[in-house]
Structure formats: structure tokens, C-alpha cells
């Protein structure tokens, strides 16, 4: 099993690049943002709990996120590996993920970090907001809250993986294909 964490600020292109990675490597995609949006759409209890946080650009509480990921991993025990997109977003989530994977006799092979400057992130998210219908993409104030959450709670996760010598930073500005080429180069050193 090869498990990858795709890491970066909101709008860095994690979802965009995940689609290419899944196609090439056949990994099971676990995007916590997509899973929450599915629950929101279906009106589940979990979706109701997550809505107020997401709509305001805040992180959903760790215990809710970790429980959901645990369930998803257990549903796909036979996958050749996982790509975690937008998870972990806190050090507590990263520690929990290590434990969940150890229970399945596996671990994270590498963390790929997409590096994108703040001005570019805001531009991308406001652009996506025109068509996505996502409440968290639709005004600059909410986007600033998301970037603030990233800087205070998520950036320490990069240090967590650096401590395990598993981090790999990639320039996330440029063509989608060019960035994907750099990701493939990084991933192939772990295959
Ligand atoms: P997510 O759904 O994970 O989304 P994201 O960070 O907004 O976007 P992503 O980086 O995937 O960007 P994308 O490829 O779409 O999170 C949403 C919310 O869910 C969070 O704010 C939080 O509330 C909650 N949540 C999720 N996971 C959580 C967790 N673990 N803990 C707590 N809460 C959690 O790209 C963005 C745009 O850029 C697109 O329009 C795309 O077309 C464009 N783009 C992509 N690559 C480009 C490139 N190279 N050049 C130009 N544009 C590009």
C-alpha cells in the first residue's frame, strides 16, 4: 500500500491534482472537503454539524473529521493505497492518521505540498465562487478566514511530516499539467 498526503492552502489545487493522481496510480481518493459536501447535500447529522463551520471558513472539529476518515478507510480496506486530499489539517489529525494506518499495517509514504502565494489563492477561490455555489468561496472575508485557519492550524502539519522526513514541496503555480509532472517525479521516488 502506498499512501500519500496532498497538502496545501485552500485553493492550492489539491482537488485538481488529485484527479490526475488517481487516474495514473489508481489510489483511493479521500477528500474530507468532498465527503463533508456529500453529507451536507444528503442532510445527514454529520453534514448538519459540519455546515456552520464550513460556511464560515472554519475547520470542522477534529473528532468529527477523524471519525469520518476512519470509517472511509475501513470501507476501502482492499484499496492499493490512499490519497488524502485536504486531510490532515491539524497536528491532532496527523497523529490520528498515523494510528489509523498503523492499525492496517501501513503508513504515509510522503506528503506533497503545493506552494501557492496568497494573492493567487484568493484570485482562484473568488473565480471558483462565481460558478461553484460554495458559500465558503463567495466573499473575500470568508476566504481570509480560511487562509487564517490554514496559517495557524494547518501549517504545523508540514513540520510534523518534515520531522518524519516525508515532506516534498512543489511549486503550485503554473499549468496543471506542469505541476502534475513535478508531482509524478516526487511520487515515483516512493514507488
Ligand atoms: P476543501 O474541499 O478541501 O477545499 P479547498 O482547500 O478549498 O480546495 P483545493 O486545494 O482542493 O482547491 P482546488 O483544486 O479545488 O475544504 C473545504 C472546507 O471543508 C474547509 O474550509 C473546512 O471547513 C472543511 N474541511 C475539509 N477538510 C477538513 C479537515 N481535514 N479538517 C477540518 N475541516 C475540514 O482548486 C481551487 C481553484 O483553483 C479551482 O477553481 C481550480 O480550477 C483552480 N486551479 C487549480 N489548479 C490551478 C492552477 N495550476 N492554475 C490556476 N488555477 C488553478
Short mmCIF file of C-alpha atoms in Angstrom, two decimals, residues 4 6 17 20-21 24-25 110-116 167-191:
data_model
loop_
_atom_site.label_atom_id
_atom_site.label_comp_id
_atom_site.label_asym_id
_atom_site.label_seq_id
_atom_site.Cartn_x
_atom_site.Cartn_y
_atom_site.Cartn_z
CA UNK A 4 0.09 9.98 0.02
CA UNK A 6 -1.68 16.07 -0.66
CA UNK A 17 -4.23 17.43 -8.95
CA UNK A 20 -4.73 13.26 -12.21
CA UNK A 21 -3.00 11.27 -9.45
CA UNK A 24 -2.29 7.45 -13.01
CA UNK A 25 -1.81 5.48 -9.78
CA UNK A 110 5.12 11.06 1.50
CA UNK A 111 3.44 14.42 1.89
CA UNK A 112 3.26 16.52 -1.24
CA UNK A 113 2.88 20.22 -0.50
CA UNK A 114 1.57 22.60 -3.16
CA UNK A 115 3.13 26.02 -2.63
CA UNK A 116 0.98 28.93 -3.88
CA UNK A 167 7.68 16.25 3.08
CA UNK A 168 8.14 17.33 -0.51
CA UNK A 169 7.35 20.91 -1.55
CA UNK A 170 6.26 21.61 -5.12
CA UNK A 171 5.61 24.94 -6.85
CA UNK A 172 1.81 25.05 -7.29
CA UNK A 173 1.83 27.96 -9.76
CA UNK A 174 1.92 27.15 -13.46
CA UNK A 175 -0.02 24.86 -15.79
CA UNK A 176 -1.98 21.98 -14.21
CA UNK A 177 -0.02 19.53 -16.44
CA UNK A 178 3.36 21.02 -15.50
CA UNK A 179 2.58 20.82 -11.77
CA UNK A 180 1.35 17.25 -12.21
CA UNK A 181 4.68 16.37 -13.89
CA UNK A 182 6.53 17.59 -10.80
CA UNK A 183 4.19 15.56 -8.53
CA UNK A 184 4.83 12.40 -10.57
CA UNK A 185 8.57 12.92 -10.25
CA UNK A 186 8.21 13.23 -6.45
CA UNK A 187 5.85 10.26 -6.18
CA UNK A 188 7.94 7.96 -8.32
CA UNK A 189 10.74 8.12 -5.79
CA UNK A 190 8.31 6.38 -3.38
CA UNK A 191 7.09 3.64 -5.73
#
